[in-house]
CSV table of C-alpha atoms and ligand atoms in Angstrom, one decimal:
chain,number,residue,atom,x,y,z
A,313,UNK,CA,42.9,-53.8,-18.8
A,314,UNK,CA,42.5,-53.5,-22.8
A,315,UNK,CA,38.7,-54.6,-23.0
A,316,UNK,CA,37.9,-55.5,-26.9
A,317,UNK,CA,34.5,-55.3,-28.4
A,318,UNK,CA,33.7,-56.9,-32.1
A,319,UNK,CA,31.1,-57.0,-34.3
A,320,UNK,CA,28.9,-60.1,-34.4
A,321,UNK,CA,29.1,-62.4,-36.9
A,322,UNK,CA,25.3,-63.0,-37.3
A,323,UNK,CA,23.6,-60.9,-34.3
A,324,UNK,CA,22.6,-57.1,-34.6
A,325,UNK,CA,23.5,-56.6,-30.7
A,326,UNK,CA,26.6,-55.5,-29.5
A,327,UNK,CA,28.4,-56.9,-26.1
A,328,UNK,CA,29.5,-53.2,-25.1
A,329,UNK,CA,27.3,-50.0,-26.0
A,330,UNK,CA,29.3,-46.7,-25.6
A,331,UNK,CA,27.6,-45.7,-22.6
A,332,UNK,CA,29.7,-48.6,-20.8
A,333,UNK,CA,32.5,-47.5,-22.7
A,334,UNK,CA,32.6,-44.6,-21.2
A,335,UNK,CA,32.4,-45.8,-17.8
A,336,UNK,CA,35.1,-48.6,-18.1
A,337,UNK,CA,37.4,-46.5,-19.1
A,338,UNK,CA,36.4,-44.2,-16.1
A,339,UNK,CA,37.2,-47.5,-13.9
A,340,UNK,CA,40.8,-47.6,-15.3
A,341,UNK,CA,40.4,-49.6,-18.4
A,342,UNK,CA,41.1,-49.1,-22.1
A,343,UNK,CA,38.7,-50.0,-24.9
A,344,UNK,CA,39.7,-51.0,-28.4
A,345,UNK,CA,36.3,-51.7,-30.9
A,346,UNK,CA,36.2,-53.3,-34.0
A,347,UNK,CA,35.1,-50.9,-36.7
A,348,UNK,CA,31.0,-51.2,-37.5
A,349,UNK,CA,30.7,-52.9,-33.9
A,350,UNK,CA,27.6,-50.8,-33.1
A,351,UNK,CA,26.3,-50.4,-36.6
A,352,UNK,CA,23.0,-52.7,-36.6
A,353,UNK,CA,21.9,-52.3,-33.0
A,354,UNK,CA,22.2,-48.4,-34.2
A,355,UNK,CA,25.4,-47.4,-32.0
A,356,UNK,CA,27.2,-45.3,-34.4
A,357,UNK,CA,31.4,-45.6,-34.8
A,358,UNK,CA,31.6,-41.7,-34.0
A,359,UNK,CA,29.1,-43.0,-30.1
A,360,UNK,CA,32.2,-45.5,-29.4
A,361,UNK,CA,34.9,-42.6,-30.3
A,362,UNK,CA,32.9,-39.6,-28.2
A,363,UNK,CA,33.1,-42.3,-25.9
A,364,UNK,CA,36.7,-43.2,-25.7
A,365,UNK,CA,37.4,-46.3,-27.4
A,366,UNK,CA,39.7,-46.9,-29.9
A,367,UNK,CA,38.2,-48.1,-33.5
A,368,UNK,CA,40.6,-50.8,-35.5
A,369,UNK,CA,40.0,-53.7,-37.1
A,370,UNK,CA,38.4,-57.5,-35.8
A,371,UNK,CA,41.9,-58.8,-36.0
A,372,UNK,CA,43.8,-56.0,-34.1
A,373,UNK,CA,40.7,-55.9,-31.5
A,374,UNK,CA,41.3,-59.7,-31.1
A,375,UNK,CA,45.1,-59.5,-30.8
A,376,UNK,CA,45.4,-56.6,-27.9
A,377,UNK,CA,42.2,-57.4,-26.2
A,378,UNK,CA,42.7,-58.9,-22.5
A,379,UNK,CA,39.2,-59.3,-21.9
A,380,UNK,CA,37.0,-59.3,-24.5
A,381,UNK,CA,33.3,-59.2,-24.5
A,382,UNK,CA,30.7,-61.4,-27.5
A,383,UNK,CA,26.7,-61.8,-27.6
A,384,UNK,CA,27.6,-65.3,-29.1
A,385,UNK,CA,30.7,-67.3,-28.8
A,386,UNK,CA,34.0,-66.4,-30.8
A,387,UNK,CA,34.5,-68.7,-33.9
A,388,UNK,CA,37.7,-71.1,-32.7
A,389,UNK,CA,39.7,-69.5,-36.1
A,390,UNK,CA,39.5,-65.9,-33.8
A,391,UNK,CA,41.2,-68.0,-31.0
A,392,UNK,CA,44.5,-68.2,-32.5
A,393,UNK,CA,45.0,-64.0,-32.6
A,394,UNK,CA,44.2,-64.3,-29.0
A,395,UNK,CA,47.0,-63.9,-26.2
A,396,UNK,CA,46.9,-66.8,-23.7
A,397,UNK,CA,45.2,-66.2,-20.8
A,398,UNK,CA,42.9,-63.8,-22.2
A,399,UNK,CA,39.5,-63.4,-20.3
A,400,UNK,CA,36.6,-64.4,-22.5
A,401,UNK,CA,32.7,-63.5,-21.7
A,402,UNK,CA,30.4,-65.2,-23.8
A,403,UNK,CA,27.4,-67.4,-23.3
A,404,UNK,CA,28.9,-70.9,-24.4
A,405,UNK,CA,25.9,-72.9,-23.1
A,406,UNK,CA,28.9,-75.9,-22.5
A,407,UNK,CA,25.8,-78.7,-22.1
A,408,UNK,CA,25.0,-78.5,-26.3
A,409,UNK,CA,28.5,-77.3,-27.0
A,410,UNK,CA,30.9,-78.4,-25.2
A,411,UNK,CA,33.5,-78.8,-28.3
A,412,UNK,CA,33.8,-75.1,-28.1
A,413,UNK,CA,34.8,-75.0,-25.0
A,414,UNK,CA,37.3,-77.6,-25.6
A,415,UNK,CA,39.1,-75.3,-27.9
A,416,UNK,CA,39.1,-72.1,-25.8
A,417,UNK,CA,40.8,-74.4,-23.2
A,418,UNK,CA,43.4,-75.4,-25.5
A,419,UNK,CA,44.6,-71.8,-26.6
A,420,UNK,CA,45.0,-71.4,-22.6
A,421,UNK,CA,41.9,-68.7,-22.6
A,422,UNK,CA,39.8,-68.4,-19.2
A,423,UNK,CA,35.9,-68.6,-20.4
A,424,UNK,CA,33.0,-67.4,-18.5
A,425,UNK,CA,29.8,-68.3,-20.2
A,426,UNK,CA,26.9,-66.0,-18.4
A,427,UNK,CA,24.4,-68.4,-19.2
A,428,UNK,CA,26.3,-70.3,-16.5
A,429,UNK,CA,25.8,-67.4,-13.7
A,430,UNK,CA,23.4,-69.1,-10.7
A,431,UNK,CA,20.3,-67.7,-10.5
A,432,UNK,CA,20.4,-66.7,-7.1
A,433,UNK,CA,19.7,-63.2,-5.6
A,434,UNK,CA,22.8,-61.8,-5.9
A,435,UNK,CA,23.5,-62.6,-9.4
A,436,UNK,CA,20.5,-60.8,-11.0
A,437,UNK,CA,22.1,-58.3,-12.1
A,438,UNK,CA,24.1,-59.4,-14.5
A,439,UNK,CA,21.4,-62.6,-15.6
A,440,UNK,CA,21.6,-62.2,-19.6
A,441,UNK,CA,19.3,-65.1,-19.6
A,442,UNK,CA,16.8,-63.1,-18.1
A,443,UNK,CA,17.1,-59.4,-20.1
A,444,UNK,CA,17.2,-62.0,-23.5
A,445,UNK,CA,13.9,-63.7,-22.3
A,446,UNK,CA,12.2,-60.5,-21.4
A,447,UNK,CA,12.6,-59.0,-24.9
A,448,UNK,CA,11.9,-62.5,-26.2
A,449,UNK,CA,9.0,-62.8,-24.6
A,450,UNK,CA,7.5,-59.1,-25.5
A,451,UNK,CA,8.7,-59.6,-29.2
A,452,UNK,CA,7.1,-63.0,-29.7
A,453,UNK,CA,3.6,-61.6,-29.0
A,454,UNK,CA,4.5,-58.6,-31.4
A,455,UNK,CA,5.5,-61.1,-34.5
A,456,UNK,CA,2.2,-63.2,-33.6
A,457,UNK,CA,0.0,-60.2,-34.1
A,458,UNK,CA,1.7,-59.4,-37.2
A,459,UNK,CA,0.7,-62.7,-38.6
A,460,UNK,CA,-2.7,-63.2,-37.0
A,461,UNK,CA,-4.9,-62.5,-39.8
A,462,UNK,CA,-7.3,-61.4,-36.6
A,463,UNK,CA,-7.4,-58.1,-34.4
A,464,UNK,CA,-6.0,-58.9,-30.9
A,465,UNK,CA,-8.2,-57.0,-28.7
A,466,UNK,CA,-12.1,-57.0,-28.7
A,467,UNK,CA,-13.4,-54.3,-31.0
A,468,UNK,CA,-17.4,-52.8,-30.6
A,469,UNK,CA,-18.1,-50.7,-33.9
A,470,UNK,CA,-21.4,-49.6,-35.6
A,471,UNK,CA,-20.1,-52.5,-38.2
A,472,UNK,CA,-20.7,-55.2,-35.2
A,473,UNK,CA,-18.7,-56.6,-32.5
A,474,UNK,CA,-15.2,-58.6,-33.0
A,475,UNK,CA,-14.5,-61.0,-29.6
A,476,UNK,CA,-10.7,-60.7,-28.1
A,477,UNK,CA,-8.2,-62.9,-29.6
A,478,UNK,CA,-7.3,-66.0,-27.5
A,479,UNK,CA,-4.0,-66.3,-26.4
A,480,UNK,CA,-2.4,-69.2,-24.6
A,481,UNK,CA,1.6,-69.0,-23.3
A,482,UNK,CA,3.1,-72.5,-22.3
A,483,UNK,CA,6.3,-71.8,-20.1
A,484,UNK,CA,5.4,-68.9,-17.8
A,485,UNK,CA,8.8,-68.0,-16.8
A,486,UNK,CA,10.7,-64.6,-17.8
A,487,UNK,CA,9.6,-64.7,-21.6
A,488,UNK,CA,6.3,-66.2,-20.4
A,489,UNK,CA,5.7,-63.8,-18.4
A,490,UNK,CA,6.5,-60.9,-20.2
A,491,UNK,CA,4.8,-62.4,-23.0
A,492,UNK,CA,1.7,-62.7,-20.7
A,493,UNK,CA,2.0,-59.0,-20.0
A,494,UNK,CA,2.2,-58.1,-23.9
A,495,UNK,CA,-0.9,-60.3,-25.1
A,496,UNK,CA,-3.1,-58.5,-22.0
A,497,UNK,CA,-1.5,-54.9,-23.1
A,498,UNK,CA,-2.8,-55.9,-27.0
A,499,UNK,CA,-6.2,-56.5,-25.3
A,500,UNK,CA,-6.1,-60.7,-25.4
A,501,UNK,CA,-7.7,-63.3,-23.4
A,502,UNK,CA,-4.7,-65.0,-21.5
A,503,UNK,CA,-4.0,-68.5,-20.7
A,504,UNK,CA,-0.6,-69.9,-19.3
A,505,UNK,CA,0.8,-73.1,-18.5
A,506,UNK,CA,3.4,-74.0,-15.9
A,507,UNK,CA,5.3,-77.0,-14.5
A,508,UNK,CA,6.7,-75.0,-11.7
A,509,UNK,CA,4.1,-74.8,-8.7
A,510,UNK,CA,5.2,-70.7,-8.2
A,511,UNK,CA,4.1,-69.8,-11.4
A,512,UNK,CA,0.7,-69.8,-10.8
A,513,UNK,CA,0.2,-67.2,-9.0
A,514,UNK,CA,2.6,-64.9,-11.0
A,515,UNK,CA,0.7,-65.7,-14.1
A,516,UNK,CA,-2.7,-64.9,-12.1
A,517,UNK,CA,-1.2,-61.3,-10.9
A,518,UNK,CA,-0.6,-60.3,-14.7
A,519,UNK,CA,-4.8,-61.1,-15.1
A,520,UNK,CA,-4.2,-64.6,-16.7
A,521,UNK,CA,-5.5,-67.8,-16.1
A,522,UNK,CA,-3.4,-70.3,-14.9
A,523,UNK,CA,-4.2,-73.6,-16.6
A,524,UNK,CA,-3.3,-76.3,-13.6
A,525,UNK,CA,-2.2,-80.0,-14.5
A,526,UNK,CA,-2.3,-81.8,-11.0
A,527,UNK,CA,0.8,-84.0,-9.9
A,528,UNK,CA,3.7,-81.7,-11.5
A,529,UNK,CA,6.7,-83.1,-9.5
A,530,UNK,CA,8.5,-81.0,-6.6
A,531,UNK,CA,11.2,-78.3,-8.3
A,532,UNK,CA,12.2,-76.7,-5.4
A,533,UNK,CA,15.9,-77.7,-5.3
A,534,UNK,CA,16.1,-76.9,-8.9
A,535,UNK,CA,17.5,-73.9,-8.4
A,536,UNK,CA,14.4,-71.7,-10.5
A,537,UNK,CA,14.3,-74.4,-13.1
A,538,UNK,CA,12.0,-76.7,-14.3
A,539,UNK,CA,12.1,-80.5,-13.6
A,540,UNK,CA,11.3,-83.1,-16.3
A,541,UNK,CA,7.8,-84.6,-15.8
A,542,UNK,CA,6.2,-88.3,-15.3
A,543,UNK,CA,5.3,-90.1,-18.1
A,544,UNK,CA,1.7,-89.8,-15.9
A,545,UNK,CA,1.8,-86.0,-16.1
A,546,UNK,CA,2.7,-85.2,-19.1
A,547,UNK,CA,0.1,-87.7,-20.8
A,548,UNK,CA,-2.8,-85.4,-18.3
A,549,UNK,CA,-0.6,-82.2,-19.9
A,550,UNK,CA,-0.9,-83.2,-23.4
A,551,UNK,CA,-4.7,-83.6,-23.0
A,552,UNK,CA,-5.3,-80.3,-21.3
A,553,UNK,CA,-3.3,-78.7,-24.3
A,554,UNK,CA,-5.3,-80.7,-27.0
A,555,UNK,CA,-8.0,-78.8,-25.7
A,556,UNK,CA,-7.1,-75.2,-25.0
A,557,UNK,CA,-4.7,-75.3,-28.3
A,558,UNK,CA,-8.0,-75.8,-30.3
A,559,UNK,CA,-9.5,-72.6,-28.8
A,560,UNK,CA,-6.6,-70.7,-29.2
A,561,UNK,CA,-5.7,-68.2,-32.0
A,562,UNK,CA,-1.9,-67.8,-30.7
A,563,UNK,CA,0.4,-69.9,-28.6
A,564,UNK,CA,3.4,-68.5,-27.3
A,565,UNK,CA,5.9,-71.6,-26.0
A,566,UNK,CA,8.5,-70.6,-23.7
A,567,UNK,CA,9.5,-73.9,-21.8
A,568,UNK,CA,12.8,-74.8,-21.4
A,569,UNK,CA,14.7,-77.7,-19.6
A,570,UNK,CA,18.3,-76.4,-18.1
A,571,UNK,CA,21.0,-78.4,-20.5
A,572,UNK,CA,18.1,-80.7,-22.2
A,573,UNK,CA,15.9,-80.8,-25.3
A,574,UNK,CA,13.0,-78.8,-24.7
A,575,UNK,CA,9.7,-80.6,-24.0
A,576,UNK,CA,7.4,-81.3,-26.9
A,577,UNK,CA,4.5,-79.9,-25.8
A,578,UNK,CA,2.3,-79.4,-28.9
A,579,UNK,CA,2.4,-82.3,-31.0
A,580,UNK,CA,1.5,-82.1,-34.9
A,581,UNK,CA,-2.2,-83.6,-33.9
A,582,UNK,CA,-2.7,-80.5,-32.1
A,583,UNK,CA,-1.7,-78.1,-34.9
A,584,UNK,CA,-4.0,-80.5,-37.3
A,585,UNK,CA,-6.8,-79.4,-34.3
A,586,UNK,CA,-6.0,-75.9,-34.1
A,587,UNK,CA,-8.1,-72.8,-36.2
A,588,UNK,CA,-7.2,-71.8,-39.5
A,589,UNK,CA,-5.1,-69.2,-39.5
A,590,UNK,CA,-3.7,-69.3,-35.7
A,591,UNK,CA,-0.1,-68.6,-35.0
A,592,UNK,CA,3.0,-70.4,-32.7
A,593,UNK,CA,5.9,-68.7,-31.9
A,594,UNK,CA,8.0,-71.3,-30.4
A,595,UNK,CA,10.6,-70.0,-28.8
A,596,UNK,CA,12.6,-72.9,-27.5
A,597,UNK,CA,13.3,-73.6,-31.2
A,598,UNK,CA,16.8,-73.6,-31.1
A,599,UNK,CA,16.6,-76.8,-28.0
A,600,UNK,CA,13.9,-78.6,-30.3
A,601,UNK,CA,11.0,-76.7,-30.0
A,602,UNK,CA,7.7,-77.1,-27.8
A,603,UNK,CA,6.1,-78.0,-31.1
A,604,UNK,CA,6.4,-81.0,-33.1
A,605,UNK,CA,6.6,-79.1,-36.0
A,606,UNK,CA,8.5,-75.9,-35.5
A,607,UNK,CA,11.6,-75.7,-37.9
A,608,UNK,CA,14.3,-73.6,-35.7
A,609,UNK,CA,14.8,-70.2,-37.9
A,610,UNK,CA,12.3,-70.5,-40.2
A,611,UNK,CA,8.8,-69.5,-40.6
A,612,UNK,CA,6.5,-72.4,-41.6
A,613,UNK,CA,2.6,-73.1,-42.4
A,614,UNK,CA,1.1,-76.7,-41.8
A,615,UNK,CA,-2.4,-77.0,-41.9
A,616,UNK,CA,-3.0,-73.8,-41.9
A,617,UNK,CA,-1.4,-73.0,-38.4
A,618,UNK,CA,1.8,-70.4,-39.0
A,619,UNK,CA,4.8,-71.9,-36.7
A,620,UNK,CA,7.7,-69.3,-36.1
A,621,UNK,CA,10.9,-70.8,-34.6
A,622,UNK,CA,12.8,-68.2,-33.2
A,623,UNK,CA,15.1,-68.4,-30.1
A,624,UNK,CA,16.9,-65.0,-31.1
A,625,UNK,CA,14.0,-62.9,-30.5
A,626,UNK,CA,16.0,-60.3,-28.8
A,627,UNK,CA,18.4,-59.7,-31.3
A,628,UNK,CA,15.1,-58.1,-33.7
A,629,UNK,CA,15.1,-55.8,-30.5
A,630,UNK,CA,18.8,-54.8,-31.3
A,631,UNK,CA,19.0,-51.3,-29.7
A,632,UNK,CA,17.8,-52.1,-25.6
A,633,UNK,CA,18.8,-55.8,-25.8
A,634,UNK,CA,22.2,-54.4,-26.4
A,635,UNK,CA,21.9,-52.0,-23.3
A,636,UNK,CA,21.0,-54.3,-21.1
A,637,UNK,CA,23.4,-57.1,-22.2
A,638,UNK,CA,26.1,-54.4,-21.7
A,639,UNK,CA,24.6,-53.3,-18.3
A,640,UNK,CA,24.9,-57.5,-17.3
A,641,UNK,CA,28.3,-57.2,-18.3
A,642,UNK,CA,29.1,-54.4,-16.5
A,643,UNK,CA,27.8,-55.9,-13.3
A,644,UNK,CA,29.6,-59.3,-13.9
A,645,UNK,CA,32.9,-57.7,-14.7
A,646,UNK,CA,32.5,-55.7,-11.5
A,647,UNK,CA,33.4,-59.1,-9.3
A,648,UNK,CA,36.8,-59.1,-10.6
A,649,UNK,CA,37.7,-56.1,-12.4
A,650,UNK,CA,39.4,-53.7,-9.7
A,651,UNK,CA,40.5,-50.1,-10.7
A,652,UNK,CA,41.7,-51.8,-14.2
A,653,UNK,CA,43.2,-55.0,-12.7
A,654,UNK,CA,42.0,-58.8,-13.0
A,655,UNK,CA,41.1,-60.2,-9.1
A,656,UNK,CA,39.6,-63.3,-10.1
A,657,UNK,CA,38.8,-65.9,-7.4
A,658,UNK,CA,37.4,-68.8,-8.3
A,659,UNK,CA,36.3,-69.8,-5.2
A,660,UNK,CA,33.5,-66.9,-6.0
A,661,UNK,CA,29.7,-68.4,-6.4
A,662,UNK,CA,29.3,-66.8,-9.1
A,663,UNK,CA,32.7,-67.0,-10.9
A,664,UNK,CA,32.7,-70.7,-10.1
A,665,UNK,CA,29.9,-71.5,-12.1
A,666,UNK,CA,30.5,-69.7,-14.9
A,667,UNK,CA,34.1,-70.3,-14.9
A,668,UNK,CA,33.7,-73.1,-17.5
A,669,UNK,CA,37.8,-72.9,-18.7
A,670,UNK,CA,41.1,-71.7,-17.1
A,671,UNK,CA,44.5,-72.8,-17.7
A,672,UNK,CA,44.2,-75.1,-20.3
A,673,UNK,CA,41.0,-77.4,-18.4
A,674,UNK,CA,37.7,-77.5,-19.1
A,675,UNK,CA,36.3,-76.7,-15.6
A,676,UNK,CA,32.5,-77.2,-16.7
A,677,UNK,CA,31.6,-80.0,-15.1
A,678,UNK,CA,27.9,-81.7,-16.5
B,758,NAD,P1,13.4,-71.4,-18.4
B,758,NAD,O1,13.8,-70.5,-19.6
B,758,NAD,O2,14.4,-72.4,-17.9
B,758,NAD,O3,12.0,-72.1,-18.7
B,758,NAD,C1,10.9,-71.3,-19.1
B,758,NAD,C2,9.7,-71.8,-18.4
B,758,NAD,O4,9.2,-73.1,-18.9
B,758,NAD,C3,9.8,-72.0,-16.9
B,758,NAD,O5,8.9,-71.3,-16.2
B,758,NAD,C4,9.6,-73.5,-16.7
B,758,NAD,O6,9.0,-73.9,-15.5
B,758,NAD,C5,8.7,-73.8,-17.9
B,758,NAD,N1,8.5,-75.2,-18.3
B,758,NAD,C6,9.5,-76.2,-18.4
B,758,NAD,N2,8.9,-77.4,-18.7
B,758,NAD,C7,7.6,-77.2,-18.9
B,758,NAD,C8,6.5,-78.0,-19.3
B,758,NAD,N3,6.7,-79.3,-19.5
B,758,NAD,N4,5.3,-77.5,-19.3
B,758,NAD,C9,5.1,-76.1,-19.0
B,758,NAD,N5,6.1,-75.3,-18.7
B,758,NAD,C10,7.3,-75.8,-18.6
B,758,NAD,O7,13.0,-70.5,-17.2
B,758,NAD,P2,13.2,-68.9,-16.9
B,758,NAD,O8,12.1,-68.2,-17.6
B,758,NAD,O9,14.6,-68.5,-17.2
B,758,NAD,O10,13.0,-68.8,-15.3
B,758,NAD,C11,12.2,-69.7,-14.5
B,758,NAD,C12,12.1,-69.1,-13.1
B,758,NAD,O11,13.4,-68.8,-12.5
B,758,NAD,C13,11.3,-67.8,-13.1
B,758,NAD,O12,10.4,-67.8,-12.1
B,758,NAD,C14,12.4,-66.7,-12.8
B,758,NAD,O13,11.8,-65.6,-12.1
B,758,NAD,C15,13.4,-67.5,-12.0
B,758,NAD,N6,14.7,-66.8,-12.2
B,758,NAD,C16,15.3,-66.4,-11.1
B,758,NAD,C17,16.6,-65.7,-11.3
B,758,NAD,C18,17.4,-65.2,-10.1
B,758,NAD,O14,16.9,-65.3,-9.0
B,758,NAD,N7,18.6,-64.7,-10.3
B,758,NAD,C19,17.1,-65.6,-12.5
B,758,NAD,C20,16.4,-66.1,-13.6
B,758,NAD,C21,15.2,-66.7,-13.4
């Protein structure tokens, strides 16, 4: 198979580092890159060369590609240089963009969106979701000690004594987590929130405290997501913030609803609350935010609280996020890529829910 790799648009990762290169060409394929693919998450043209692929232009990548590998969706203009039937990877996320989708199933392209993959045992692997959230998480707490005009860990000089900086993470899932880890690394106080009832003790085995809300609803058949609350909990939820948010010097928020807005967690009478100087990074900008204030992409101060909206954290970590992104890759192609031929059965767990177009349907289903 002729497997093409571009250059993002407006990422600095890369779909396929040349270490995969090398290897997928070793399994029987042939690579074709786009000139500069590598360039920003600092994988040089000569790495993709030494490695076997062949460097040409976006257009020529896009017309001989049969499978072709992006961070972020192609634009639908690059769909028209594509052969019909060629195999896209991408994550699409079809619930807030499903127009996209539309089109690749009109040029007759077969699109599997990895944010789709189940998260079930077997699939962990190749869960971009997951790598993406970890650096997310880990780079958040990094950008809020950059802005925290206070030291994070406590500090016992001859000048006097300076207490830990208080950090509280809302969402204690991957970036949560990892976020968690950071802000104890850095020498913080910890605090986390959860909706899900298994968090808690993950949260306490990283040396946090778990803040608990009583009554969150059952999530078990969610399938590792998180459920949308009662009115009744999330009234107790926005109390318990109003108070911990007021001691806090940085808030990490993580939480995310599969395929819905994200929930407001923080509302602008909170920030009003909050210490002079304390930081958000909100990190479900880019679904609304967990803050009533966050601006997705931009940086913003209001009263005197500095809100980040960032959901692309783990493009500012260009170099690893790319090598695990490729490593996902690898092990989701590995399904149905045999010795350089497509085997693709949809009747696969995997391959059926991220399947989202083949044949000219839309197969995602909301
Ligand atoms: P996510 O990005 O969907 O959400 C982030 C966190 O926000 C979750 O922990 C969620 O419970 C929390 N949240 C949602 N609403 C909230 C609210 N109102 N208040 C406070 N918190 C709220 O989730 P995620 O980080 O991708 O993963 C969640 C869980 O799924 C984790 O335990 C993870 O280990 C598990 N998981 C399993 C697999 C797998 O088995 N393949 C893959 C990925 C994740």
């Amino acid at each position: 198979m002729k497997i093409g790799i571009i250059k993002e648009k407006s990422d600095n990762r890369v779909a396929i580092v040349p270490d995969l290169v090398r290897r997928l060409i070793k399994e029987g394929n042939e690579l074709i890159a786009e000139k500069g693919c590598g360039e920003s998450s600092l994988f040089a043209d000569e790495t993709y060369t030494e490695a076997g692929a062949t460097l040409v232009s976006r257009n020529d990548v896009l017309k001989a590609s049969e499978i072709i590998c992006t961070i972020a969706p192609l634009d639908p203009v690059d769909y028209k240089l594509l052969a019909k039937d060629t195999v896209v990877i991408s994550s699409y996320q079809p619930y807030f963009t499903l127009d996209k989708t539309k089109e690749a199933a009109a040029h007759q392209l077969t699109v599997f969106s990895m944010d789709m993959i189940p998260r079930i045992t077997l699939a962990q692997a190749m869960d971009v979701l997951s790598s993406m959230a970890s650096i997310a998480g880990y780079k958040a707490v990094i950008l809020a000690a950059n802005h925290l005009p206070k030291y994070f860990p406590m500090l016992t000089t001859a000048a006097g004594s300076i207490p830990p900086a208080k950090v509280l993470v809302m969402g204690a899932g991957v970036a949560g987590l990892q976020a968690i880890a950071t802000a104890k690394r850095l020498g913080s106080v910890v605090q986390a929130f959860d909706t899900r009832a298994a968090a808690k003790e993950e949260v306490e085995s990283l040396g946090a405290k778990f803040v608990e809300v009583e009554g969150a609803k059952d999530d078990k058949a969610a399938g590792g997501y998180a459920v949308e609350q009662t009115e009744e909990y999330k009234q107790r939820q926005r109390e318990k913030i109003a108070e911990e948010a007021a001691k806090a010097d940085v808030i990490i928020t993580t939480a995310q609803l599969r395929g819905k807005p994200a929930p407001v967690l923080i509302t602008k009478e909170v920030v009003a609350q909050m210490k002079n100087g304390s930081v958000i990074v909100d990190i479900a900008s880019s679904t609304g935010g967990n803050c009533e204030l966050t601006e997705d992409g931009k940086t913003v101060v209001k009263h005197g609280v500095t809100i980040i909206g960032n959901s692309e954290l783990a493009a500012d970590v260009p170099n690893h996020a790319s090598q695990l992104f490729s490593k996902n890759v690898h092990n989701f192609l590995n399904i149905f890529l045999k010795e350089g031929k497509l085997e693709i059965d949809l009747e696969n767990v995997i391959l059926k829910s991220s399947c989202i177009a083949s044949k000219g349907e839309v197969l995602y289903k909301n």
